[in-house]
Coordinates of N, CA, C and O in Angstrom, one line a residue:
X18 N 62.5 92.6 95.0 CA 63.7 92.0 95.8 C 64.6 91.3 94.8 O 65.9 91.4 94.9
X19 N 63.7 90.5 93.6 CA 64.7 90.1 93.0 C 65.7 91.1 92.3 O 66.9 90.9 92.3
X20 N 65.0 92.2 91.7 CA 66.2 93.5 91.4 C 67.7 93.5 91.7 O 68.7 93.6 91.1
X21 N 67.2 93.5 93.5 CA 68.2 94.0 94.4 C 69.5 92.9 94.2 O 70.7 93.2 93.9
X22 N 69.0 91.6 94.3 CA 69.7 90.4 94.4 C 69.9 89.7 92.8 O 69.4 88.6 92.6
X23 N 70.6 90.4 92.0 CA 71.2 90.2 90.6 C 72.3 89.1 90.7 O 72.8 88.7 91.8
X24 N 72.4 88.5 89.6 CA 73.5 87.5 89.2 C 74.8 88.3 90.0 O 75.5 88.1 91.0
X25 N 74.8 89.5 88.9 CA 76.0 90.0 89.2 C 76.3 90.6 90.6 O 77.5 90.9 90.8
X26 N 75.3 90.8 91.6 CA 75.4 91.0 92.5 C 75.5 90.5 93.5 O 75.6 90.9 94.7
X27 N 75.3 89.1 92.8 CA 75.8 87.8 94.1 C 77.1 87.2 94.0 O 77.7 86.5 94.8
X28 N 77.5 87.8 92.8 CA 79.1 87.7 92.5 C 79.8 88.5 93.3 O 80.5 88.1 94.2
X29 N 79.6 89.7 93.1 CA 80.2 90.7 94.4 C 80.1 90.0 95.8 O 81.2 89.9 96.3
X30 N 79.0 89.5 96.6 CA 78.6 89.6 97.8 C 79.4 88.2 98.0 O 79.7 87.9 99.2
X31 N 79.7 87.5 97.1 CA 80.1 86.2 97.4 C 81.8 86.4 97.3 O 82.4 85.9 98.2
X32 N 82.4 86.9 96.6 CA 83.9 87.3 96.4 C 84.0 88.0 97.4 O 85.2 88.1 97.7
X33 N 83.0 88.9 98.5 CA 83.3 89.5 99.6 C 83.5 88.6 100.9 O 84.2 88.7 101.9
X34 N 82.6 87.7 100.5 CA 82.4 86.8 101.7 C 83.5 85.4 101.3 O 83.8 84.6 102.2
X35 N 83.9 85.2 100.3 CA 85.4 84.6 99.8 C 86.6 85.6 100.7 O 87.2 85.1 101.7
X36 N 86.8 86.8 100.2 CA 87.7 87.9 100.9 C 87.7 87.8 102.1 O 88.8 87.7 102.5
X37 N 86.5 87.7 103.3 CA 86.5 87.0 104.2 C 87.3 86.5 104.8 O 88.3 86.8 105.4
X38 N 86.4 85.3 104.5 CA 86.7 84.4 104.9 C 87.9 83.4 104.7 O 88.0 82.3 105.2
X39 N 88.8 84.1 103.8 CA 90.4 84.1 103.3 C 91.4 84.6 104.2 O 92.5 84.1 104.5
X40 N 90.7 85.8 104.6 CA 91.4 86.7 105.3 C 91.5 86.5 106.7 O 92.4 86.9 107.3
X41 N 90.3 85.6 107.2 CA 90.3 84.9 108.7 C 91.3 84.2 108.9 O 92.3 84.4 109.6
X42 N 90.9 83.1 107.9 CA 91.6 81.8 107.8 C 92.8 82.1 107.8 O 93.4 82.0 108.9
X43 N 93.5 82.4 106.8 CA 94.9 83.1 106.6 C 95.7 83.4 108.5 O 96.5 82.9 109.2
X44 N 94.8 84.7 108.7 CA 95.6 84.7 109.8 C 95.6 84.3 110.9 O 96.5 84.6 111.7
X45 N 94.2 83.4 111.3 CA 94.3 82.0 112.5 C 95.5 81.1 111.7 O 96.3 80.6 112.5
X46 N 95.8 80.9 110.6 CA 96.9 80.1 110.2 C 98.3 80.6 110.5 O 99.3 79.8 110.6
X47 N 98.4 81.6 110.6 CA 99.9 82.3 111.0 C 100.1 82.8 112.3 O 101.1 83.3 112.8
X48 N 98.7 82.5 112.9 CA 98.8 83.1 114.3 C 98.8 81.8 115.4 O 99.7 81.7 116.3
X49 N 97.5 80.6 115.0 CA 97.7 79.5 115.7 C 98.7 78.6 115.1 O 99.6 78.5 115.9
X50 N 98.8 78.1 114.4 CA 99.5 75.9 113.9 C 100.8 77.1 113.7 O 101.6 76.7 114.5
X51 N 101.2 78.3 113.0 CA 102.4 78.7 112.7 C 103.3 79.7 113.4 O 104.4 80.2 113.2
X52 N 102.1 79.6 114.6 CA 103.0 80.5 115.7 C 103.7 81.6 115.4 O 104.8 81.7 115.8
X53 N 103.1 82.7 114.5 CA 103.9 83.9 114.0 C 104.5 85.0 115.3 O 105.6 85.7 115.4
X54 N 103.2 84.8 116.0 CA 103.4 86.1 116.9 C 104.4 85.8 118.1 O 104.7 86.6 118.9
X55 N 104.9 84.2 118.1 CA 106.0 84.1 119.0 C 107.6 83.7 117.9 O 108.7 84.0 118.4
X56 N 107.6 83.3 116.9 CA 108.5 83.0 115.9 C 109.0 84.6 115.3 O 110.1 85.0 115.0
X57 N 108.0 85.3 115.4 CA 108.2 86.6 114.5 C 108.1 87.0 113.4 O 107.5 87.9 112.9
X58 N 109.1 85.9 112.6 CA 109.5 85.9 110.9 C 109.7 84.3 111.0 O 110.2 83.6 111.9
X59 N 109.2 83.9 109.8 CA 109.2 82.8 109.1 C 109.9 83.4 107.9 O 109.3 84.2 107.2
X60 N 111.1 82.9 107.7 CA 111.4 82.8 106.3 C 110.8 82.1 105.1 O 110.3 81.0 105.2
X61 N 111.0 82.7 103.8 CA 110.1 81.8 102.9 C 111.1 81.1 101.4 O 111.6 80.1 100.9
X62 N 111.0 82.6 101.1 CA 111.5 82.5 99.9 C 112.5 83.8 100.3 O 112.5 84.6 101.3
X63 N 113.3 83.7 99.2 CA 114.8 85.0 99.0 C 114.1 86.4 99.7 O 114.4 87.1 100.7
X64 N 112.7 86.5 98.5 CA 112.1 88.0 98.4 C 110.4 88.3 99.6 O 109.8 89.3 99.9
X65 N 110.1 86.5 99.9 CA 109.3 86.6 100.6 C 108.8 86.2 102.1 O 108.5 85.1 102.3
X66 N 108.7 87.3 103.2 CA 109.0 86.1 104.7 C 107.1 86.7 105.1 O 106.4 87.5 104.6
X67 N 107.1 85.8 106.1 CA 105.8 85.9 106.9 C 106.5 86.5 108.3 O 107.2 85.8 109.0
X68 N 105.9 88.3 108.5 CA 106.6 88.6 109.6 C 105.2 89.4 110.3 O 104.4 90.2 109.8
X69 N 105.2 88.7 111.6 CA 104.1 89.6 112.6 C 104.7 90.9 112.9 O 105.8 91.2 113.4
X70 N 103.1 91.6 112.5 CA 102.8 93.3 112.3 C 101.4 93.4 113.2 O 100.4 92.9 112.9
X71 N 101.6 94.2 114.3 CA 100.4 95.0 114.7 C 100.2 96.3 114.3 O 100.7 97.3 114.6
X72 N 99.0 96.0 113.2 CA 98.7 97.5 112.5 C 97.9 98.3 113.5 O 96.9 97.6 113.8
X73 N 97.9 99.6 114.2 CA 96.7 100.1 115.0 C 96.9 101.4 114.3 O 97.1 102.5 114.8
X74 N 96.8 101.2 113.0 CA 96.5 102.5 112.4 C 95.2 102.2 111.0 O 94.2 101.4 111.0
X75 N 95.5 103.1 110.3 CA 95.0 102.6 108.7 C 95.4 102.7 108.0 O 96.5 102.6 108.4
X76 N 95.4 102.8 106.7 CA 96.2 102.6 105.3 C 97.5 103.3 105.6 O 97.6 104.5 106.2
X77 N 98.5 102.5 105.3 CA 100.4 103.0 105.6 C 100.1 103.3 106.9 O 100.3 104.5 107.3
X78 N 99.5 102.4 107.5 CA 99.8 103.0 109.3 C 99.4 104.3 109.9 O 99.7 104.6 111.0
X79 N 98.7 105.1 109.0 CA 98.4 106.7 109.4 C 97.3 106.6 109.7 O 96.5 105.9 109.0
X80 N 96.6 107.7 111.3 CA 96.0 107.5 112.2 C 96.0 106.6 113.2 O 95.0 106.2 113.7
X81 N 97.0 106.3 113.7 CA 97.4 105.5 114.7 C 97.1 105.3 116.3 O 97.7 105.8 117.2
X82 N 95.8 104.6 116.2 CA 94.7 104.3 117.7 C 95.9 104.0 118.8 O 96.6 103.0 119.0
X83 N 96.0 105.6 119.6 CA 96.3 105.0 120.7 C 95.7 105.3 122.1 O 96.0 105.7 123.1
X84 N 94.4 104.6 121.5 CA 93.8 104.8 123.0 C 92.7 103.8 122.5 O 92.6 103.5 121.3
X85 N 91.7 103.4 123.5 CA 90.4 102.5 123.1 C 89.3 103.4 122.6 O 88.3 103.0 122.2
X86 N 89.6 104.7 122.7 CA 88.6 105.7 121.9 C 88.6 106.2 120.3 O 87.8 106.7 119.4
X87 N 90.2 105.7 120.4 CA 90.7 106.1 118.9 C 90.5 104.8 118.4 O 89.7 104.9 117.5
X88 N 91.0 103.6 118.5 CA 90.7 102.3 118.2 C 89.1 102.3 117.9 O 89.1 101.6 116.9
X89 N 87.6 102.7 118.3 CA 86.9 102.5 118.2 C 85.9 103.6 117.3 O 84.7 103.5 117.1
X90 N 86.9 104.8 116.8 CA 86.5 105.8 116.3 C 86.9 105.3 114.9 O 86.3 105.6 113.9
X91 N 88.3 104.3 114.9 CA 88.4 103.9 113.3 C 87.7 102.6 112.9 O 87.7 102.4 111.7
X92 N 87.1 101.8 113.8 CA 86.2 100.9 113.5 C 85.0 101.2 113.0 O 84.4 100.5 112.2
X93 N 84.2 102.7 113.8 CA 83.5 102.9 113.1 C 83.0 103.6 111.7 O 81.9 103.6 111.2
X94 N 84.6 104.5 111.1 CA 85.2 104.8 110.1 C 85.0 103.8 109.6 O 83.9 103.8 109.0
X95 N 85.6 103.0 109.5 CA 86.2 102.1 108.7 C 84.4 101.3 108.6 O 84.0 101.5 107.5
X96 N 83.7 100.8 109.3 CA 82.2 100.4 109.4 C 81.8 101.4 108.3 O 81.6 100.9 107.1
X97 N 81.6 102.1 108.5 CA 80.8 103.6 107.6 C 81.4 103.0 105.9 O 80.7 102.6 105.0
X98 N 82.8 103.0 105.9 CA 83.3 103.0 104.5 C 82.9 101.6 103.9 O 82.6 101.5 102.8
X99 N 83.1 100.5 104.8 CA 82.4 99.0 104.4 C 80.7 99.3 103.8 O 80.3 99.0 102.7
X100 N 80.0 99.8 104.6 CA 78.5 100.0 104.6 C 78.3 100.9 103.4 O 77.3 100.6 102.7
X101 N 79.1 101.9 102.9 CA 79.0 102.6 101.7 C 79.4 102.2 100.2 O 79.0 102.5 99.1
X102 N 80.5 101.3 100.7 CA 81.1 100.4 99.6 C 79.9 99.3 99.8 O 80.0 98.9 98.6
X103 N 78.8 98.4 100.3 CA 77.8 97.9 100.2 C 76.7 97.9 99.5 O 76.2 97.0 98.9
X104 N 76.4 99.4 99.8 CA 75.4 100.0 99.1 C 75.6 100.7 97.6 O 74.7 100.9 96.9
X105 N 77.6 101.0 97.4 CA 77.7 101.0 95.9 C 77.1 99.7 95.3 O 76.2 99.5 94.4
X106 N 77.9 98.9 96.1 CA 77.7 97.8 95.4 C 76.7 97.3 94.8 O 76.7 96.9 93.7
X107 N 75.4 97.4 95.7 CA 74.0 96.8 95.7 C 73.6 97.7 94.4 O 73.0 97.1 93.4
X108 N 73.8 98.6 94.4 CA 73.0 99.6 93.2 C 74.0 99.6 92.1 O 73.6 100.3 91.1
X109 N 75.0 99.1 92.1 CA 76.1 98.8 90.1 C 75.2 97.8 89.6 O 74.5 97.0 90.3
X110 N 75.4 97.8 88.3 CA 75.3 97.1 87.3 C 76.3 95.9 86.8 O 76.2 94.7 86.6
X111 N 77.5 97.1 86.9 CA 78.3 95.8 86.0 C 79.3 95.4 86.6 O 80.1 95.8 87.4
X112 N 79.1 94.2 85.9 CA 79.9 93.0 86.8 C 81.7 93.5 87.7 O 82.3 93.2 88.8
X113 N 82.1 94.2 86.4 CA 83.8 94.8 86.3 C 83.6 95.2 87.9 O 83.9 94.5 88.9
X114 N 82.8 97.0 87.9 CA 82.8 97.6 89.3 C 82.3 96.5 90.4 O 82.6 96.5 91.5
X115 N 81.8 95.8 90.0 CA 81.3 95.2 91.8 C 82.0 93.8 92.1 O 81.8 93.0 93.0
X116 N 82.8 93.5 91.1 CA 84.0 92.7 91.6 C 85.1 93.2 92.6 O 85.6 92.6 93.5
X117 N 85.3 94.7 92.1 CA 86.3 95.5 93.0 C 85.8 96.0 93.6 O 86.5 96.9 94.0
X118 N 84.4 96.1 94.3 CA 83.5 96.8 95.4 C 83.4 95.7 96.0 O 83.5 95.9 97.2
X119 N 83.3 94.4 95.7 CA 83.2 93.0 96.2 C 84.8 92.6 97.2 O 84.8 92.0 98.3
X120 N 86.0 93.1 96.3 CA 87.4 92.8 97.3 C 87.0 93.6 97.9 O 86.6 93.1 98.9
X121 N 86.9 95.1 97.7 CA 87.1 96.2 99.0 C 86.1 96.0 100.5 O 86.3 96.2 101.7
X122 N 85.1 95.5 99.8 CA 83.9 95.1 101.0 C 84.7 94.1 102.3 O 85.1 94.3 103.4
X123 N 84.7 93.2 101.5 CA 85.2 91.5 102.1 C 86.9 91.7 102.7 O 87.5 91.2 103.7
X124 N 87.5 92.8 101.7 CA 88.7 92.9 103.2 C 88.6 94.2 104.2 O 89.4 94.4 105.2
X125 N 87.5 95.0 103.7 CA 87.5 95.7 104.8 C 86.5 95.1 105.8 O 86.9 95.1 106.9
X126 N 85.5 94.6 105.7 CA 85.2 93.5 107.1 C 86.7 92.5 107.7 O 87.3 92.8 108.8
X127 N 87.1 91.7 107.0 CA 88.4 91.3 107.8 C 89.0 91.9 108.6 O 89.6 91.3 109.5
X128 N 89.1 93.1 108.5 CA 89.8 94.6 109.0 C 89.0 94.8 110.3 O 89.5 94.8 111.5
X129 N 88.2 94.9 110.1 CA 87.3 95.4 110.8 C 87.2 94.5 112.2 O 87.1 94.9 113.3
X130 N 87.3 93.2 111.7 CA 86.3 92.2 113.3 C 87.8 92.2 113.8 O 87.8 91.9 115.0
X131 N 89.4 92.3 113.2 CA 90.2 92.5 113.8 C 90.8 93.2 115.0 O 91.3 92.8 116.0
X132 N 90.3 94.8 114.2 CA 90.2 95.8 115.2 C 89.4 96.1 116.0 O 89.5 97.2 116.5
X133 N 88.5 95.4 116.2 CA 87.1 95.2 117.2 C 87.6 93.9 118.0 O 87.5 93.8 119.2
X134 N 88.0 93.1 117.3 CA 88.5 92.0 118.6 C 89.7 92.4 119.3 O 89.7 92.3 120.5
X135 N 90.7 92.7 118.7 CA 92.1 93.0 119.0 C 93.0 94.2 119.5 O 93.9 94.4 120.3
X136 N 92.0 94.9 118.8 CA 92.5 96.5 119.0 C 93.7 96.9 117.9 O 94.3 97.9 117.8
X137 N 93.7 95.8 117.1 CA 94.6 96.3 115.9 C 94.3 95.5 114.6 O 93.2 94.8 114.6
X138 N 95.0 95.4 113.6 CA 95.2 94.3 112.2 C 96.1 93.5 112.0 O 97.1 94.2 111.8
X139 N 96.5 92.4 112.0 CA 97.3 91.8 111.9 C 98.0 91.5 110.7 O 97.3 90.8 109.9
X140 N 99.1 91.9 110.3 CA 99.3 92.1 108.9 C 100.6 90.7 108.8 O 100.8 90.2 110.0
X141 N 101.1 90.2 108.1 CA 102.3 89.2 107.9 C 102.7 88.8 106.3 O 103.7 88.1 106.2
X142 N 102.2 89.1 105.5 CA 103.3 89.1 104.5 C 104.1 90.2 103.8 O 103.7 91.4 103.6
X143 N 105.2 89.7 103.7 CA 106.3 90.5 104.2 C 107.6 90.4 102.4 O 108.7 89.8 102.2
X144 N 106.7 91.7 101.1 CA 108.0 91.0 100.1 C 108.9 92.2 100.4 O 108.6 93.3 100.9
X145 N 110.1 91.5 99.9 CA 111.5 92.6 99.7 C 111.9 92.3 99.1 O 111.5 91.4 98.4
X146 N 113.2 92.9 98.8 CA 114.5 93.0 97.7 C 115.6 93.3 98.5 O 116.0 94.5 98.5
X147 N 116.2 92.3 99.4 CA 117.1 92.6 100.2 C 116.6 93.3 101.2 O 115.5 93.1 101.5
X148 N 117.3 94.3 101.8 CA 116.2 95.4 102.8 C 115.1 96.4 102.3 O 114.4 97.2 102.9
X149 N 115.2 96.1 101.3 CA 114.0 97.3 100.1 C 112.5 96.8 100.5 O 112.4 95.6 100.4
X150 N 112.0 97.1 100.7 CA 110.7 96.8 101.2 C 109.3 98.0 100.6 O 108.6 98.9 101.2
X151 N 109.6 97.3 98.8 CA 108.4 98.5 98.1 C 107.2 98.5 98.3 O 106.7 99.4 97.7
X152 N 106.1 97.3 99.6 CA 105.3 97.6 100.2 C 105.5 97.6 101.9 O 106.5 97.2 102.5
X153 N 104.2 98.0 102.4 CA 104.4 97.8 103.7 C 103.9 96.4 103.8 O 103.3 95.7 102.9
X154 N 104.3 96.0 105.1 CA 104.1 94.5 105.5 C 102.5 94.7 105.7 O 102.1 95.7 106.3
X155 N 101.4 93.7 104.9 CA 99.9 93.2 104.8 C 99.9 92.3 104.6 O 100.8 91.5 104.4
X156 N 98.0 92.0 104.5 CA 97.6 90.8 104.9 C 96.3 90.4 103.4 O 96.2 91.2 102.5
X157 N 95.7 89.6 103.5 CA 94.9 89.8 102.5 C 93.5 90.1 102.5 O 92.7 89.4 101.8
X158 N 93.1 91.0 103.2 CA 92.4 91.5 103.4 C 92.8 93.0 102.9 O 91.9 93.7 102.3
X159 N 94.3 93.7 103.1 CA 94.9 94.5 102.4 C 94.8 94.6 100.7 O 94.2 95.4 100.0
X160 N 95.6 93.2 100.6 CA 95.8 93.1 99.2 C 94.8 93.3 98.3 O 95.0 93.6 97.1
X161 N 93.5 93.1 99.1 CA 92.1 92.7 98.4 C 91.2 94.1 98.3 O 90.2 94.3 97.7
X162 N 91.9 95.0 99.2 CA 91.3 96.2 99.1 C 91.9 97.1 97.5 O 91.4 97.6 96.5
X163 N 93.5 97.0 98.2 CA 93.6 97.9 97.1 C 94.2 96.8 95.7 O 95.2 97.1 95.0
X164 N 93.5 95.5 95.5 CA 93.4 95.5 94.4 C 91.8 96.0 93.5 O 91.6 96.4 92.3
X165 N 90.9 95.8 94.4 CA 89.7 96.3 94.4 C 89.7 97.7 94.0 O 88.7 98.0 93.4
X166 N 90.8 98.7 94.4 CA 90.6 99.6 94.4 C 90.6 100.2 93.0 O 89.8 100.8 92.3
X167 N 92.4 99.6 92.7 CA 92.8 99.2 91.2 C 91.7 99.1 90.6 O 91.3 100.2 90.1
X168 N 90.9 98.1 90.2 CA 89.6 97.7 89.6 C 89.3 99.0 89.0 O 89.6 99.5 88.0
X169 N 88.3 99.6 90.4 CA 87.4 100.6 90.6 C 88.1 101.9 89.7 O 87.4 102.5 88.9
X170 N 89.5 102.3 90.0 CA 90.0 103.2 88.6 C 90.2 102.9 87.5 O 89.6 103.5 86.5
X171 N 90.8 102.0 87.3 CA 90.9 101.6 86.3 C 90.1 101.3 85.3 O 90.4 101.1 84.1
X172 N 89.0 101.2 85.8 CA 87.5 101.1 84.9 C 87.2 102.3 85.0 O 86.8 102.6 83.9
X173 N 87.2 103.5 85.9 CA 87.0 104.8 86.0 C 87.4 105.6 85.0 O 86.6 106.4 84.5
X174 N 88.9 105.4 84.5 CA 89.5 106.0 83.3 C 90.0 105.3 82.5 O 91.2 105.7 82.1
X175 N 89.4 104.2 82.1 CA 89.9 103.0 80.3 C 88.1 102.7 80.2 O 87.9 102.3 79.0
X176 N 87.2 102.8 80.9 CA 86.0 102.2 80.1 C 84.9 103.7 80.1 O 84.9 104.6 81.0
X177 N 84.4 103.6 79.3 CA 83.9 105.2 78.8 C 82.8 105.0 79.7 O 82.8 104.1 80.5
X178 N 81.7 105.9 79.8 CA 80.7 106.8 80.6 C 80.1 105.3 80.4 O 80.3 104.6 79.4
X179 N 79.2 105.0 81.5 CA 78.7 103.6 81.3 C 76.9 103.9 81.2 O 76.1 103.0 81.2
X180 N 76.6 105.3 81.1 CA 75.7 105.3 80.3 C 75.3 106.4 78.9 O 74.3 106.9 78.4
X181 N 76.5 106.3 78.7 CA 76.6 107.1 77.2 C 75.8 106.4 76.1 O 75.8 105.1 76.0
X182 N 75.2 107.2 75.2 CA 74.5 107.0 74.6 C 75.1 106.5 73.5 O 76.3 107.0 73.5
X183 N 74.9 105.8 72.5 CA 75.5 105.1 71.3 C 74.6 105.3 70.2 O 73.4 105.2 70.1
X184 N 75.3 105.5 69.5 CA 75.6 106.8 68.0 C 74.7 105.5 66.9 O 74.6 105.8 65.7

């Protein structure tokens, strides 16, 4: 058991359960004390507002649950891909991969108890450049995936075969 349960692998499970629990917080904070979903947009800064988004889709809004069967067919999608990204996790070694298995985990649970309570995701930050808007409006549970993701390639193609043999 102790195997299973590594230094490094309590780093992951804990940056997951950080991602979390970030990701809750966050948006009881823009939903209750900040009243997003009746205000709409909070302005912030020039390039940055806090604007309520009902996501009922998945990444860029594609697949879009419109029905309670479709809503519960991406939950359990989306369940499957958490539980796989889990079990990467459990069985890596090194710290790099399961820090970015650790974001993807922890915001896709956030995602998840969303669209199981709600029937959608609640997304609210919102940057632009005047009307330019080079992402879509997310939340950090978003951000945490596909920075996670980032990770996960980027170690894929800059760090060599991670059990190559040495010369």
């Amino acid at each position: 058991m102790s195997d299973l349960f590594t230094r490094n692998r309590l780093i992951g499970l804990g940056i997951a359960a950080l991602i979390f629990a970030s990701d809750q917080f966050v948006k009881w904070l823009v939903i209750e004390p900040l009243q997003l979903r009746q205000r709409y947009v909070i302005d912030l800064l020039p390039f940055f507002d806090l604007r309520y988004t009902e996501n009922r889709g998945v990444s860029l809004g594609m697949f879009e649950a419109t029905s309670a069967e479709m809503r519960w067919i991406l939950v359990g999608i989306t369940a499957l891909i958490a539980l796989v990204v889990a079990v990467w996790m459990m069985r890596e070694k090194l710290l790099g991969d399961i820090v970015g298995l650790g974001l993807i985990l922890g915001g896709a649970l956030g995602n998840i108890v969303d669209r199981s309570q709600l029937g959608y995701v609640i997304d609210y930050a919102d940057f632009h450049i005047g009307d330019f808007r080079p992402f879509l409006i997310f939340n950090v549970a978003d951000a945490a995936i596909t920075i996670g993701v980032v990770i996960i390639l980027a170690r894929s193609f800059f760090v060599g075969e991670k059990d190559a043999p040495t010369s």
